[in-house]
Amino acid sequence: MTDYQCGSCSYGSNDLDELRQHAQRTGHVGIRDKDGPLEEAGPSERKGGKGRVLAEVAIGALAATAVGVLAWKNHKLTAENDELTAENVEVKSMAGGLLAELAALVTENEFLKSASGAGTTLNSYRGS
C-alpha cells in the first residue's frame, strides 16, 4: 500500500515530493493515507479544475445576463424619455397658446371696463 494518494485520481506514491509534483502538474490535491486519518499533502501550485471552470462560466453567464438586462432597461428608458420629451414640447406649445388667449381676454376685459368700452357695449344693446 502507498503512503500518499491523489484525492482526484488513482495516482499513488510512497514519496511525498512525487505526490506534490503530481499535484502541481494536474491541479489535484494529494492526501496522506498513513496512520489513520486522511490529511492534505498541501495545496497545489496550479489552481483549476472543473469547479473553477464551472464557476468562471457561471460568472460569465451572469455578467452577460446583467449586461443584457441593463441594455434592455436603458433602451426602454431612452424610449420613455423620448416620448416624455415629445409630450413636453406639446405641453409647452399648448401653454404658449393659453397664455396668448389669456392676454387677449385680459385686454378685452380691460377695454370693457373702460368708459369707451362700456359705452360701446350699452349702445350695442340699444340697437344703435
PDB file of C-alpha atoms in Angstrom, residues 8-95:
ATOM      1  CA  SER A   8      -8.807  13.066  -7.582  1.00  0.00           C
ATOM      2  CA  CYS A   9      -7.357  10.087  -9.478  1.00  0.00           C
ATOM      3  CA  SER A  10      -5.721   6.705  -8.898  1.00  0.00           C
ATOM      4  CA  TYR A  11      -2.168   8.049  -8.576  1.00  0.00           C
ATOM      5  CA  GLY A  12      -0.316   6.842  -5.507  1.00  0.00           C
ATOM      6  CA  SER A  13       3.256   7.132  -4.233  1.00  0.00           C
ATOM      7  CA  ASN A  14       5.369   6.456  -1.182  1.00  0.00           C
ATOM      8  CA  ASP A  15       7.267   9.713  -1.786  1.00  0.00           C
ATOM      9  CA  LEU A  16       5.614  12.967  -0.703  1.00  0.00           C
ATOM     10  CA  ASP A  17       7.666  15.011  -3.202  1.00  0.00           C
ATOM     11  CA  GLU A  18       6.414  12.865  -6.088  1.00  0.00           C
ATOM     12  CA  LEU A  19       2.823  13.406  -4.943  1.00  0.00           C
ATOM     13  CA  ARG A  20       3.406  17.164  -4.742  1.00  0.00           C
ATOM     14  CA  GLN A  21       4.845  17.164  -8.282  1.00  0.00           C
ATOM     15  CA  HIS A  22       1.784  15.233  -9.469  1.00  0.00           C
ATOM     16  CA  ALA A  23      -0.464  17.760  -7.722  1.00  0.00           C
ATOM     17  CA  GLN A  24       1.369  20.665  -9.353  1.00  0.00           C
ATOM     18  CA  ARG A  25       1.159  19.075 -12.816  1.00  0.00           C
ATOM     19  CA  THR A  26      -2.512  18.117 -12.610  1.00  0.00           C
ATOM     20  CA  GLY A  27      -4.033  20.549 -10.135  1.00  0.00           C
ATOM     21  CA  HIS A  28      -5.177  17.623  -7.980  1.00  0.00           C
ATOM     22  CA  VAL A  29      -4.929  17.635  -4.193  1.00  0.00           C
ATOM     23  CA  GLY A  30      -2.885  14.875  -2.600  1.00  0.00           C
ATOM     24  CA  ILE A  31      -3.794  13.143   0.637  1.00  0.00           C
ATOM     25  CA  ARG A  32      -1.794  11.153   3.160  1.00  0.00           C
ATOM     26  CA  ASP A  33      -3.139   7.727   3.964  1.00  0.00           C
ATOM     27  CA  LYS A  34      -0.810   6.694   6.760  1.00  0.00           C
ATOM     28  CA  ASP A  35      -1.503   6.133  10.429  1.00  0.00           C
ATOM     29  CA  GLY A  36      -5.210   6.785  10.303  1.00  0.00           C
ATOM     30  CA  PRO A  37      -6.965   9.963   9.174  1.00  0.00           C
ATOM     31  CA  LEU A  38      -6.540  11.438   5.731  1.00  0.00           C
ATOM     32  CA  GLU A  39      -4.672  14.729   5.561  1.00  0.00           C
ATOM     33  CA  GLU A  40      -3.967  17.146   2.766  1.00  0.00           C
ATOM     34  CA  ALA A  41      -0.454  16.895   1.396  1.00  0.00           C
ATOM     35  CA  GLY A  42      -0.551  20.651   0.731  1.00  0.00           C
ATOM     36  CA  PRO A  43      -2.138  22.928  -1.831  1.00  0.00           C
ATOM     37  CA  SER A  44      -1.003  22.569  -5.405  1.00  0.00           C
ATOM     38  CA  GLU A  45       0.578  25.472  -7.245  1.00  0.00           C
ATOM     39  CA  ARG A  46      -1.887  25.228 -10.093  1.00  0.00           C
ATOM     40  CA  LYS A  47      -5.389  26.463  -9.493  1.00  0.00           C
ATOM     41  CA  GLY A  48      -8.007  24.926 -11.686  1.00  0.00           C
ATOM     42  CA  GLY A  49     -10.319  22.053 -12.112  1.00  0.00           C
ATOM     43  CA  LYS A  50     -13.890  21.554 -13.150  1.00  0.00           C
ATOM     44  CA  GLY A  51     -15.268  23.595 -10.259  1.00  0.00           C
ATOM     45  CA  ARG A  52     -13.230  26.647 -11.143  1.00  0.00           C
ATOM     46  CA  VAL A  53     -14.132  26.390 -14.820  1.00  0.00           C
ATOM     47  CA  LEU A  54     -17.794  25.977 -13.929  1.00  0.00           C
ATOM     48  CA  ALA A  55     -17.603  28.996 -11.612  1.00  0.00           C
ATOM     49  CA  GLU A  56     -15.967  31.100 -14.344  1.00  0.00           C
ATOM     50  CA  VAL A  57     -18.616  30.050 -16.859  1.00  0.00           C
ATOM     51  CA  ALA A  58     -21.386  30.835 -14.352  1.00  0.00           C
ATOM     52  CA  ILE A  59     -19.887  34.247 -13.594  1.00  0.00           C
ATOM     53  CA  GLY A  60     -19.558  34.950 -17.323  1.00  0.00           C
ATOM     54  CA  ALA A  61     -23.169  33.948 -17.943  1.00  0.00           C
ATOM     55  CA  LEU A  62     -24.341  36.071 -15.020  1.00  0.00           C
ATOM     56  CA  ALA A  63     -22.350  39.058 -16.268  1.00  0.00           C
ATOM     57  CA  ALA A  64     -23.711  38.629 -19.807  1.00  0.00           C
ATOM     58  CA  THR A  65     -27.251  38.394 -18.445  1.00  0.00           C
ATOM     59  CA  ALA A  66     -26.743  41.512 -16.320  1.00  0.00           C
ATOM     60  CA  VAL A  67     -25.368  43.436 -19.307  1.00  0.00           C
ATOM     61  CA  GLY A  68     -28.331  42.301 -21.412  1.00  0.00           C
ATOM     62  CA  VAL A  69     -30.848  43.338 -18.780  1.00  0.00           C
ATOM     63  CA  LEU A  70     -29.179  46.721 -18.323  1.00  0.00           C
ATOM     64  CA  ALA A  71     -29.060  47.301 -22.089  1.00  0.00           C
ATOM     65  CA  TRP A  72     -32.757  46.404 -22.398  1.00  0.00           C
ATOM     66  CA  LYS A  73     -33.643  48.673 -19.458  1.00  0.00           C
ATOM     67  CA  ASN A  74     -31.562  51.503 -20.966  1.00  0.00           C
ATOM     68  CA  HIS A  75     -33.349  51.085 -24.316  1.00  0.00           C
ATOM     69  CA  LYS A  76     -36.731  51.114 -22.576  1.00  0.00           C
ATOM     70  CA  LEU A  77     -35.863  54.216 -20.521  1.00  0.00           C
ATOM     71  CA  THR A  78     -34.496  56.003 -23.597  1.00  0.00           C
ATOM     72  CA  ALA A  79     -37.750  55.352 -25.476  1.00  0.00           C
ATOM     73  CA  GLU A  80     -39.772  56.572 -22.494  1.00  0.00           C
ATOM     74  CA  ASN A  81     -37.578  59.681 -22.248  1.00  0.00           C
ATOM     75  CA  ASP A  82     -38.120  60.424 -25.958  1.00  0.00           C
ATOM     76  CA  GLU A  83     -41.878  60.052 -25.511  1.00  0.00           C
ATOM     77  CA  LEU A  84     -41.902  62.374 -22.496  1.00  0.00           C
ATOM     78  CA  THR A  85     -39.771  64.917 -24.352  1.00  0.00           C
ATOM     79  CA  ALA A  86     -42.308  64.959 -27.212  1.00  0.00           C
ATOM     80  CA  GLU A  87     -45.162  65.379 -24.719  1.00  0.00           C
ATOM     81  CA  ASN A  88     -43.225  68.196 -23.039  1.00  0.00           C
ATOM     82  CA  VAL A  89     -42.937  70.045 -26.371  1.00  0.00           C
ATOM     83  CA  GLU A  90     -46.691  69.665 -26.905  1.00  0.00           C
ATOM     84  CA  VAL A  91     -47.462  70.928 -23.389  1.00  0.00           C
ATOM     85  CA  LYS A  92     -45.180  73.920 -23.840  1.00  0.00           C
ATOM     86  CA  SER A  93     -46.892  74.743 -27.129  1.00  0.00           C
ATOM     87  CA  MET A  94     -50.328  74.447 -25.516  1.00  0.00           C
ATOM     88  CA  ALA A  95     -49.188  76.627 -22.590  1.00  0.00           C
TER      89      ALA A  95
END
